Coordinates of C-alpha atoms and ligand atoms in Angstrom, one line a residue:
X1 CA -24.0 30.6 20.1
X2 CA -20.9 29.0 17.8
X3 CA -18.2 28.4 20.0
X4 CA -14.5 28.6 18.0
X5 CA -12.3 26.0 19.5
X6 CA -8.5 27.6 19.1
X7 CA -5.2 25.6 19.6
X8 CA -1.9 26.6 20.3
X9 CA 0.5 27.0 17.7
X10 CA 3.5 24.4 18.6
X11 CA 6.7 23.6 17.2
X12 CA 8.5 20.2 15.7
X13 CA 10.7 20.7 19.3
X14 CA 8.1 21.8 21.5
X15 CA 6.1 18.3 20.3
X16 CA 9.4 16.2 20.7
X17 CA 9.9 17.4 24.2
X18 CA 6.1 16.1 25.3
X19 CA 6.6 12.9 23.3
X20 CA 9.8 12.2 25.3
X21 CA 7.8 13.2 28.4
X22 CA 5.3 11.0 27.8
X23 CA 2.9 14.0 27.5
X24 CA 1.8 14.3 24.1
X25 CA -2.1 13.6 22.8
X26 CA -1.3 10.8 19.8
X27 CA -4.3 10.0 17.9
X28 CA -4.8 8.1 14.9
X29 CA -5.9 9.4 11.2
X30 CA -9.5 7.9 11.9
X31 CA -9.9 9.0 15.9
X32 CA -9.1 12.2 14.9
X33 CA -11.9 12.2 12.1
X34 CA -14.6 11.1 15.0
X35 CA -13.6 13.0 18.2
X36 CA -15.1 16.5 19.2
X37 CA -13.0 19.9 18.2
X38 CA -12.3 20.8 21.3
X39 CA -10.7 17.1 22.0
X40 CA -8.7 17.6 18.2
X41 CA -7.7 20.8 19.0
X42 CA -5.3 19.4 22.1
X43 CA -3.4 16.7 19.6
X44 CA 0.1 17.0 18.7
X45 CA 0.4 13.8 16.4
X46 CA -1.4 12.3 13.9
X47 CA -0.7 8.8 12.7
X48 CA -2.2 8.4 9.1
X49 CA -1.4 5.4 7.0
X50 CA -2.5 3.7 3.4
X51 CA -1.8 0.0 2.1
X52 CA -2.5 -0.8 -1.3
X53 CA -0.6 -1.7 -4.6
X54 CA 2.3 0.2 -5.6
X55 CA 4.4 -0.9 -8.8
X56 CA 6.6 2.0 -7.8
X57 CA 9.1 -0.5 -5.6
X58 CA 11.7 -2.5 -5.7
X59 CA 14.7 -4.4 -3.4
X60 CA 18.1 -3.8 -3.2
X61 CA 19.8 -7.1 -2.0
X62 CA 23.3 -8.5 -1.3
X63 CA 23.0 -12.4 -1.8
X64 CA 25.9 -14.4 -0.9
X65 CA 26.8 -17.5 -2.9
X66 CA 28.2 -20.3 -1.2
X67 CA 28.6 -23.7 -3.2
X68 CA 31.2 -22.2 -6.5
X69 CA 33.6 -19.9 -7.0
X70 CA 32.9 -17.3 -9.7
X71 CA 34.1 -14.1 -11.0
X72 CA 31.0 -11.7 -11.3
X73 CA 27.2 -12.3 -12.1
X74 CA 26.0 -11.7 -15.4
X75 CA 22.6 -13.0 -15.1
X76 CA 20.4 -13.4 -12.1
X77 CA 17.1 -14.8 -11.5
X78 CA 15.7 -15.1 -8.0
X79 CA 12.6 -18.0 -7.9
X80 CA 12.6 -17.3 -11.4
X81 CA 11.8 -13.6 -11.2
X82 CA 14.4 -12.0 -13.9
X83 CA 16.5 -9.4 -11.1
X84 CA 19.6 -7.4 -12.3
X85 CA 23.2 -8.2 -11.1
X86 CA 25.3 -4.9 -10.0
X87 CA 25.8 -1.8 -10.2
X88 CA 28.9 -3.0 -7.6
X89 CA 30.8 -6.2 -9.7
X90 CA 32.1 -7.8 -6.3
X91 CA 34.6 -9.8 -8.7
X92 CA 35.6 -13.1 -7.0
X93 CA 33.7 -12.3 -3.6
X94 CA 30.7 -15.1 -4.1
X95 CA 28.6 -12.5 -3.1
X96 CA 25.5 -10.8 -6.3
X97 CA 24.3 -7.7 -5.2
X98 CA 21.3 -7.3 -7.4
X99 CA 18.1 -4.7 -7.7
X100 CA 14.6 -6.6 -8.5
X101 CA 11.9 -4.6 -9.3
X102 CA 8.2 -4.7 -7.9
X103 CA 6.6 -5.2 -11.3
X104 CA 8.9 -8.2 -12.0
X105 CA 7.3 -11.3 -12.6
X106 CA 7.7 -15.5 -14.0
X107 CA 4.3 -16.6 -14.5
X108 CA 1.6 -15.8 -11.8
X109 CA 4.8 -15.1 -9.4
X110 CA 5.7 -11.7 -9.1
X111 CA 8.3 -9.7 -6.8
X112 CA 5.8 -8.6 -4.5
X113 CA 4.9 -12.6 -3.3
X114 CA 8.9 -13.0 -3.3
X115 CA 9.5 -9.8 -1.1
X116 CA 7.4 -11.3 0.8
X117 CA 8.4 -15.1 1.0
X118 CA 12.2 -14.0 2.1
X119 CA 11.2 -12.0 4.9
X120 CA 8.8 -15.5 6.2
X121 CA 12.2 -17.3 5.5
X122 CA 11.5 -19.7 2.4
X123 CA 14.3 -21.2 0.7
X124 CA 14.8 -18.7 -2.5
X125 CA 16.2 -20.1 -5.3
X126 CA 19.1 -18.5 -7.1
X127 CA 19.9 -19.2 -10.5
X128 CA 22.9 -17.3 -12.4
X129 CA 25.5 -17.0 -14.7
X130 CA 29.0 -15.9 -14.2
X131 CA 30.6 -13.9 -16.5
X132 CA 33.3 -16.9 -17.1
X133 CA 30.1 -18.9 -17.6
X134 CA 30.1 -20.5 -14.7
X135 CA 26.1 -21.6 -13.8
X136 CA 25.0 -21.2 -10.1
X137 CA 22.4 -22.9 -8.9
X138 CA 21.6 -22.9 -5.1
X139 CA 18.8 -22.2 -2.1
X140 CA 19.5 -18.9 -0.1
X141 CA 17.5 -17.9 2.9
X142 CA 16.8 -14.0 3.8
X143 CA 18.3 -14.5 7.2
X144 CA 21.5 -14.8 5.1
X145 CA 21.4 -11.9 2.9
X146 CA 24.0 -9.1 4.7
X147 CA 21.9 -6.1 2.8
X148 CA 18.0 -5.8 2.0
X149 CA 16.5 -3.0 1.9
X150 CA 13.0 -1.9 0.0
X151 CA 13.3 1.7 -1.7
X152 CA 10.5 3.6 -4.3
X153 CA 10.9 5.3 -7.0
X154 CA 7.2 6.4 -6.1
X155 CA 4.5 5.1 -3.4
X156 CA 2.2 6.8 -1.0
X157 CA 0.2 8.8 -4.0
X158 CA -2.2 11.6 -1.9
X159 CA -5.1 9.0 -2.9
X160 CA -5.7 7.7 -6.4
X161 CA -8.3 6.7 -8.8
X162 CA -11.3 4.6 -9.7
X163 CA -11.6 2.6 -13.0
X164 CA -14.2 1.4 -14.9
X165 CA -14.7 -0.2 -18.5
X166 CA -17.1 1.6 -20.6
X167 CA -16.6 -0.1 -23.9
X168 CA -18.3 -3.8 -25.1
X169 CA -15.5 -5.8 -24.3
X170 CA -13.6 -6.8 -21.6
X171 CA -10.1 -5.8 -20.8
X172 CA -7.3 -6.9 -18.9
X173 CA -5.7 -4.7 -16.9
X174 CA -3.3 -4.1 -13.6
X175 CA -6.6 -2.2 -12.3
X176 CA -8.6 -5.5 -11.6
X177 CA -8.0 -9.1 -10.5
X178 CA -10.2 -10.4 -13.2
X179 CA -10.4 -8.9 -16.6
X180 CA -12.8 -5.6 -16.7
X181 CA -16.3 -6.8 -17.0
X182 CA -17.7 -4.2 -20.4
X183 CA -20.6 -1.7 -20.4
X184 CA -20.1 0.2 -16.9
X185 CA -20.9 -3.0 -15.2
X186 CA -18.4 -2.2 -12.3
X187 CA -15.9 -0.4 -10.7
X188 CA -12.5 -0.5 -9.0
X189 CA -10.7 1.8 -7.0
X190 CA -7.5 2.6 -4.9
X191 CA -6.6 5.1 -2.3
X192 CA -7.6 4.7 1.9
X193 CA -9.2 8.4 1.4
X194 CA -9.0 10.0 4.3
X195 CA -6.4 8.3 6.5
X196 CA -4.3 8.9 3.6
X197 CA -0.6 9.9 4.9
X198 CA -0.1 13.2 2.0
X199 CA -3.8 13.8 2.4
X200 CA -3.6 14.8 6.0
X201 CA -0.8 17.2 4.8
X202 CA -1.4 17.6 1.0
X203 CA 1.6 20.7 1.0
X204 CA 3.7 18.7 2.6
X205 CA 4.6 21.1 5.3
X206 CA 5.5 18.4 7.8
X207 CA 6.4 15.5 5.4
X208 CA 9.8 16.2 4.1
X209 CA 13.1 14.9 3.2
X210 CA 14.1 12.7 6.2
X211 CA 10.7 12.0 7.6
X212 CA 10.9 9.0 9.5
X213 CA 7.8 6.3 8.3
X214 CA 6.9 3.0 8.7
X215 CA 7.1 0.6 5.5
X216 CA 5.7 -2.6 5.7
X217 CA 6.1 -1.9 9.7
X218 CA 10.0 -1.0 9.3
X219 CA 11.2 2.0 10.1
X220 CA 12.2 4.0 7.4
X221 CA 13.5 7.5 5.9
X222 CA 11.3 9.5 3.3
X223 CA 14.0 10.0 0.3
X224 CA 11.7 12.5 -2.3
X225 CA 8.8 13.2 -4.1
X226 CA 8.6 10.1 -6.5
X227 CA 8.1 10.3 -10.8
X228 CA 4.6 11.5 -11.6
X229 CA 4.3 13.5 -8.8
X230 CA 2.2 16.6 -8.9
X231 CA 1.2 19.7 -6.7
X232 CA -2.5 17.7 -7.1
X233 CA -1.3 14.7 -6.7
X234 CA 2.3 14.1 -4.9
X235 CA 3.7 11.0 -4.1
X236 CA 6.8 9.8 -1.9
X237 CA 9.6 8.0 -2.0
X238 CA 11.4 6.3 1.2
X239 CA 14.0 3.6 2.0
X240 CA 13.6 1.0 4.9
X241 CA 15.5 -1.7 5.7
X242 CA 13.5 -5.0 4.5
X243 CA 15.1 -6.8 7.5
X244 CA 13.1 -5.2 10.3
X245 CA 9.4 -5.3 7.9
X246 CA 6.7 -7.5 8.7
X247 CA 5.5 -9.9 5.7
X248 CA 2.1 -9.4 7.3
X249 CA 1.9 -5.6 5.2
X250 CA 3.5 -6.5 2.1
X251 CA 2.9 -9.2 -1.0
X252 CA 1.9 -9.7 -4.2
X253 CA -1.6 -9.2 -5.9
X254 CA -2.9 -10.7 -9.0
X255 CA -4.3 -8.6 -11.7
X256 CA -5.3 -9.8 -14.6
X257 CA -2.2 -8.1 -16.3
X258 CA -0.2 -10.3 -13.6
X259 CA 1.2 -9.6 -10.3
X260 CA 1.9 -6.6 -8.4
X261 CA 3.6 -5.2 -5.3
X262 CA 1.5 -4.7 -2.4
X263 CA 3.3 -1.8 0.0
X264 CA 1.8 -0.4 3.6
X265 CA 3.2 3.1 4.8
X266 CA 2.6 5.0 8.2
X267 CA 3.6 8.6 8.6
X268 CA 3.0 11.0 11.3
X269 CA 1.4 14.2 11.2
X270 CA 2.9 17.0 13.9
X271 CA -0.6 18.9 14.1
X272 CA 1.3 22.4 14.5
X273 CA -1.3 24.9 14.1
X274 CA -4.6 25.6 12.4
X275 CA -3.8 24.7 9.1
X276 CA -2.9 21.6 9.8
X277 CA -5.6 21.0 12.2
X278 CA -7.5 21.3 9.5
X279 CA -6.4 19.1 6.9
X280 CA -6.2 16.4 9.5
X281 CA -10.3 16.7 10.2
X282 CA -10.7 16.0 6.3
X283 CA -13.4 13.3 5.7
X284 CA -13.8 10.3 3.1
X285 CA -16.6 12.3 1.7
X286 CA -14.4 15.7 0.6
X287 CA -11.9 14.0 -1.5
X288 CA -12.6 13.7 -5.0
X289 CA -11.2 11.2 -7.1
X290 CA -11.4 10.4 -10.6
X291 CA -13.6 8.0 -12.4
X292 CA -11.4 7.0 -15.2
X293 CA -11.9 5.2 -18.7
X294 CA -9.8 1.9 -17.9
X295 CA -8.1 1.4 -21.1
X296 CA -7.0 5.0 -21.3
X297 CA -7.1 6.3 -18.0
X298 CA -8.8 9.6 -18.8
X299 CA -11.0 10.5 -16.3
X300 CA -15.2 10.7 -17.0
X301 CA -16.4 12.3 -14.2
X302 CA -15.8 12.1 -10.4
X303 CA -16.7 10.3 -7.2
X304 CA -15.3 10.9 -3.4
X305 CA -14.0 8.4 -1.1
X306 CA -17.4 8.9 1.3
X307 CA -19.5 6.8 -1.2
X308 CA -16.6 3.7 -1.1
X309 CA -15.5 3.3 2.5
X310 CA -18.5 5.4 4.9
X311 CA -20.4 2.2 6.2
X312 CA -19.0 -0.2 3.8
X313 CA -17.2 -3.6 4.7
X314 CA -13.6 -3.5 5.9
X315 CA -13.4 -7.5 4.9
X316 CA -15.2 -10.1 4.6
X317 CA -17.6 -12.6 6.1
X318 CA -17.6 -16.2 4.6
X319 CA -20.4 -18.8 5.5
X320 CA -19.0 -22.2 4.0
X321 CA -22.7 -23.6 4.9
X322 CA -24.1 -21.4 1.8
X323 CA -21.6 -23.6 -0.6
X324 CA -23.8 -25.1 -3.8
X325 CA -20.1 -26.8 -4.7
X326 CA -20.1 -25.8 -7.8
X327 CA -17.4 -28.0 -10.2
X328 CA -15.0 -25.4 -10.1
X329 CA -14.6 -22.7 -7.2
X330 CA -14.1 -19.3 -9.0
X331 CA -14.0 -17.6 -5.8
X332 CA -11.1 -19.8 -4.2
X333 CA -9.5 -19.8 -8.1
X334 CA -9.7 -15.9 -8.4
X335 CA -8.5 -14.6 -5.1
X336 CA -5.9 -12.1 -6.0
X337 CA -4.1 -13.4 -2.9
X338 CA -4.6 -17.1 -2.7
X339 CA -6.2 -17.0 0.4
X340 CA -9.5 -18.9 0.5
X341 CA -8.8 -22.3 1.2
X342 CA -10.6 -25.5 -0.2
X343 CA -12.5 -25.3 2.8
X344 CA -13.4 -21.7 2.4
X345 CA -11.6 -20.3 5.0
X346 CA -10.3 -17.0 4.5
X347 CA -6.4 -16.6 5.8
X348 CA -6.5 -13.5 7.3
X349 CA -2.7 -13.1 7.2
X350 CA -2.8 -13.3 3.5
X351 CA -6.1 -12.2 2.4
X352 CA -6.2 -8.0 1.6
X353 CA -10.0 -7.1 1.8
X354 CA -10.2 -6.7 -1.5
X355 CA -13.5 -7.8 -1.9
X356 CA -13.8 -9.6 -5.0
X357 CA -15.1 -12.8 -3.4
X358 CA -18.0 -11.4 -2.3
X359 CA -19.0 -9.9 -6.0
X360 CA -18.2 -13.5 -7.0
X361 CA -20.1 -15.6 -5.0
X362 CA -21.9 -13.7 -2.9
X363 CA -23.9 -16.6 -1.3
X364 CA -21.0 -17.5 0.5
X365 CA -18.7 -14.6 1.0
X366 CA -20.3 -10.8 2.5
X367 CA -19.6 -7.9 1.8
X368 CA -20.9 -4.1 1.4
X369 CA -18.4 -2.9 -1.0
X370 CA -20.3 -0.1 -2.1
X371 CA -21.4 1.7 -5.0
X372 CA -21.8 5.1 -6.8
X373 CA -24.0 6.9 -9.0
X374 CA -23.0 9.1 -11.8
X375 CA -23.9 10.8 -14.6
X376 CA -21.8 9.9 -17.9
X377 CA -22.7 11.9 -21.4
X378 CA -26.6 12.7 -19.6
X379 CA -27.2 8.8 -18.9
X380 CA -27.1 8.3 -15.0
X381 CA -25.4 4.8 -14.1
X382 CA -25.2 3.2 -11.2
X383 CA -21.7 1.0 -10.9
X384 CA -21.2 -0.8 -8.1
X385 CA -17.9 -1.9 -6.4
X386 CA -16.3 -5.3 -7.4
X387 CA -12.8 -5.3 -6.6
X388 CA -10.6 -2.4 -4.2
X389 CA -6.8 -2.2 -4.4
X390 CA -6.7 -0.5 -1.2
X391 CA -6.3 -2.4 1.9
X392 CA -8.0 0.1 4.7
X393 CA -8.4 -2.4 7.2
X394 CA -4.6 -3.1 7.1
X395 CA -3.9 0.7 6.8
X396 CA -5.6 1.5 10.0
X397 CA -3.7 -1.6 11.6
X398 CA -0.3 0.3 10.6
X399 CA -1.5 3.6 11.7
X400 CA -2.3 2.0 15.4
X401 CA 1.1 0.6 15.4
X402 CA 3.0 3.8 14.7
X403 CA 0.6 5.2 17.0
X404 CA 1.7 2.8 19.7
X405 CA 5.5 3.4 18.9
X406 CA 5.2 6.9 19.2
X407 CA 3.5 6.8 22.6
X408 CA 6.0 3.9 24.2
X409 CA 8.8 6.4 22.4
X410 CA 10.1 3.0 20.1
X411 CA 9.7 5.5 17.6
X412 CA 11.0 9.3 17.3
X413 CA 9.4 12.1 15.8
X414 CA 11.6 13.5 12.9
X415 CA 12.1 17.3 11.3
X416 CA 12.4 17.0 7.7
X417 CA 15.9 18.0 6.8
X418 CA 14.6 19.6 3.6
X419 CA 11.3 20.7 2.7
X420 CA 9.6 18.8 -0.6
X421 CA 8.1 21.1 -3.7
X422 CA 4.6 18.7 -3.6
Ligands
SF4_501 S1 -17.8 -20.9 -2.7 FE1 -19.2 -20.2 -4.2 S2 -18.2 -20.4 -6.1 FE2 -17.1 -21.6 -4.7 S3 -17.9 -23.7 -4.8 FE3 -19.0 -22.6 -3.2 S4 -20.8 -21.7 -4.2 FE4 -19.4 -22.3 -5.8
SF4_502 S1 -11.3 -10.3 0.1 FE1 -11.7 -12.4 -0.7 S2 -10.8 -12.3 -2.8 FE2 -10.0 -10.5 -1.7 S3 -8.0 -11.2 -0.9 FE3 -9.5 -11.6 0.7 S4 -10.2 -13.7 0.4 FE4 -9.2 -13.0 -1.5

């Protein structure tokens, strides 16, 4: 006999009241994936999350200036990362307000790694030019900024893609901390599949303008639907104030085409009736994603998201006694992250379970990254995984925390203000 497990049909208020009664069932993306029907059919809230590399991002800041006088900035560069002074002058107020963007970079230093340093409190060092030509040149320190806040002008894509190079040479690229090994050789990928926020509500029925998130741990506002979003693939945009995040979510990673901005979202998911029920149940293994040509992006075949995360590593082991020391260490030289020591010791804080050590050296650092099989113009390949721009280790961490939040009510359930076309 099948037994139908049905749930009651609630409202955004209905769900608010029992979270401020401290009655509501809160589970996470992933708990609500393994639990029975009839225990998913009694749970109001979903807390999905994703961390992973976003170019779409960049700072708004308000830096003051304390050792000249000037008039207005004309140029501004913040640890040597070009940012750009304005739109507000602030004539004769020794204060730059200035926009840096995620992507920016000087060197192997990108945005992402300074985002990052200012909220641990390193000295940043401001260098800029008046418009009367007077030259600043002076340490700042986060803690003295009035104004930082980190805004999108698109994150939080409902999953991604997966790359691989299927030409003879190698290519550089943002999709790979190394350049692309040639010949289908390997494969990288982003997207946490199925504790994705907008793939728990790919309509966005719940997830509207006004949705409170977490970014980078802050609370934060969803803003819009960001450029290049689709009806089959949607993105978001938020703002959250940079002041509250935790550096622990955020960062720069190296790609071979130079550093990028590592961003970690939570949103919840108000499970208000079948439908949604539904769509928060979906598994790594029924989301598609494509399996793209590197240098132009246009997709080959497709994979799901069951074949790179169901029963592979999170992160990785390292077992220093395996070391041959070799003259130079790639794997400590090609961390995206810089964190493996010279002692091979992985800093957890830093490191962001990309996996690339263990395809390196795999003698001394584990990992089951996975692999997939497919069948490209009638010659089956097997590629396996070598490098992941998703962090779903971290993702999960975020998705506890809102989960946490919303229980101990540090965190309120919000109704969209207005709904977003996906
Ligand atoms: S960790 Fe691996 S690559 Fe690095 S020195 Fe040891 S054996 Fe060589
Ligand atoms: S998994 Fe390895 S290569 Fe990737 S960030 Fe962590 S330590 Fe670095």
């Amino acid at each position: 006999m099948v037994f139908v497990i049905q749930m009651t049909i609630r409202t955004f208020n209905e769900i608010k009241r029992k979270l401020s009664a401290g009655e509501a069932v809160v589970m996470t993306a992933q708990e609500i994936k393994e639990c029975t029907e009839k225990e998913a059919a009694e749970v109001d809230v979903v807390t999905t999350g994703t961390r992973g590399v976003m170019s779409g991002t960049y700072g708004v800041f308000s830096i003051p200036i304390k050792s000249l006088k000037f008039s207005k900035a004309k140029s501004l560069f913040l640890n040597g990362i070009c940012a750009h002074p304005g739109p507000c002058p602030n004539e004769n107020l020794n204060l730059i307000e200035a926009v840096v963007f995620g992507t920016a970079s000087a060197g192997n230093y990108g945005a992402g790694m300074l985002f990052r340093d200012m909220l641990e409190n390193k000295p940043i060092h401001v260098e800029a030019v008046a418009k009367d030509g007077t030259q600043i040149s002076e340490d700042v320190f986060f803690e003295d900024m009035p104004y930082a806040k980190l805004m999108s002008t698109r994150n939080a894509f409902r999953n991604y893609s997966a790359m691989t190079n299927p030409h003879d040479h190698p290519i550089t690229t943002i999709f790979h901390a190394l350049e692309f090994s040639p010949n289908y050789k390997e494969l990288t990928f982003s997207g946490c599949g199925s504790i994705n926020p907008v793939q728990n509500d790919p309509s966005l029925r719940t997830i509207g303008i006004g949705t409170k998130v977490l970014v980078n741990g802050a609370e934060g506002f969803v803003t819009g639907t960001g450029t290049r979003s689709t009806q089959q693939s949607p993105n978001l945009t938020a703002v959250a104030d940079m002041k509250e995040m935790n550096p622990d979510y955020m960062g720069g990673f190296m790609t071979s085409e130079g550093p990028e901005c590592i961003v970690s979202w939570a949103v919840p998911i108000p499970v208000l009736d079948e439908t949604l029920l539904k769509n928060v149940r979906i598994q790594n293994e029924q989301i598609q994603l494509p399996l793209s040509d590197v240098s132009i992006r246009k997709p080959m075949t497709y994979i799901d998201y069951g074949k790179l995360w169901n029963g592979t590593s999170l992160s990785v082991k390292a077992d220093s006694d395996k070391c041959k020391h070799c003259e130079v260490c790639k794997a400590v030289k090609s961390c995206p992250m810089s964190a493996i020591s010279d002692m091979l010791e992985i800093n957890r804080y830093r490191c962001f379970n990309c996996g690339l050590c263990s395809t390196i050296c795999p003698d001394v650092f584990h990992a089951d990254l996975g692999k997939v099989q497919v069948c490209i113009d009638g010659t089956t390949r097997e590629i396996p995984v070598a490098c992941r721009q998703s962090d779903r280790a971290r993702a999960l961490k975020i998705s506890r925390e809102l989960k946490s939040k919303l229980l101990d009510r540090t965190f309120l359930l919000t109704e969209p203000v207005e709904k977003l076309q996906p």
